């Protein structure tokens, strides 16, 4: 993951995932936020992550924002 070091953060409130894969340590955080681009490849990766989280029983909330 870009910009990530081997040191774990000391807080575990919110993680913003900008990668195409689920972070291996996401379950340590209270909330995970993912921002999805408009390109089909990014949407496909986001759908796969959504299924990954859903299949593991996480409560999911989806917000769709319009173009600015």
XYZ file of C-alpha atoms in Angstrom:
68
model
C 0.000 0.000 0.000
C 1.369 3.394 -0.949
C 2.827 5.386 1.884
C 2.322 2.707 4.546
C 5.147 1.817 6.895
C 5.658 -1.210 9.093
C 4.628 0.786 12.192
C 1.019 0.269 13.215
C -0.936 3.373 14.147
C -1.684 3.849 17.824
C -5.306 4.853 17.204
C -7.937 2.528 15.790
C -10.886 4.755 15.046
C -11.011 5.315 11.275
C -9.054 3.820 8.404
C -9.321 5.329 4.916
C -8.517 2.668 2.340
C -7.314 4.007 -1.009
C -6.044 0.652 -2.239
C -7.898 -1.779 -4.506
C -7.640 -4.606 -1.954
C -8.956 -4.830 1.598
C -6.200 -3.903 4.049
C -5.099 -6.962 6.039
C -5.463 -5.062 9.334
C -8.841 -3.341 8.718
C -10.573 -5.277 11.505
C -8.481 -3.363 14.078
C -10.409 -0.192 13.251
C -13.865 0.916 14.354
C -14.668 2.259 10.887
C -13.334 1.779 7.382
C -13.945 4.369 4.684
C -13.382 3.624 1.026
C -13.578 6.126 -1.793
C -14.395 4.608 -5.164
C -13.500 6.218 -8.481
C -15.733 6.234 -11.542
C -13.575 3.957 -13.728
C -15.019 0.478 -14.282
C -11.897 -1.261 -12.960
C -12.141 0.709 -9.705
C -15.863 -0.024 -9.384
C -15.255 -3.741 -9.949
C -12.542 -3.792 -7.270
C -14.883 -1.921 -4.888
C -17.677 -4.434 -5.494
C -15.280 -7.258 -4.693
C -14.227 -5.553 -1.441
C -17.892 -4.958 -0.570
C -18.615 -8.684 -0.995
C -15.501 -9.528 1.027
C -16.679 -7.406 3.991
C -20.325 -8.498 3.662
C -19.407 -12.195 3.571
C -17.553 -11.719 6.870
C -20.584 -10.203 8.552
C -19.585 -6.548 8.700
C -22.374 -3.958 8.735
C -22.049 -1.950 5.532
C -23.305 1.486 4.609
C -23.161 2.787 1.058
C -23.206 6.485 0.196
C -23.421 7.672 -3.376
C -22.397 11.222 -4.202
C -23.178 13.026 -7.431
C -20.760 14.835 -9.658
C -19.667 18.298 -8.613
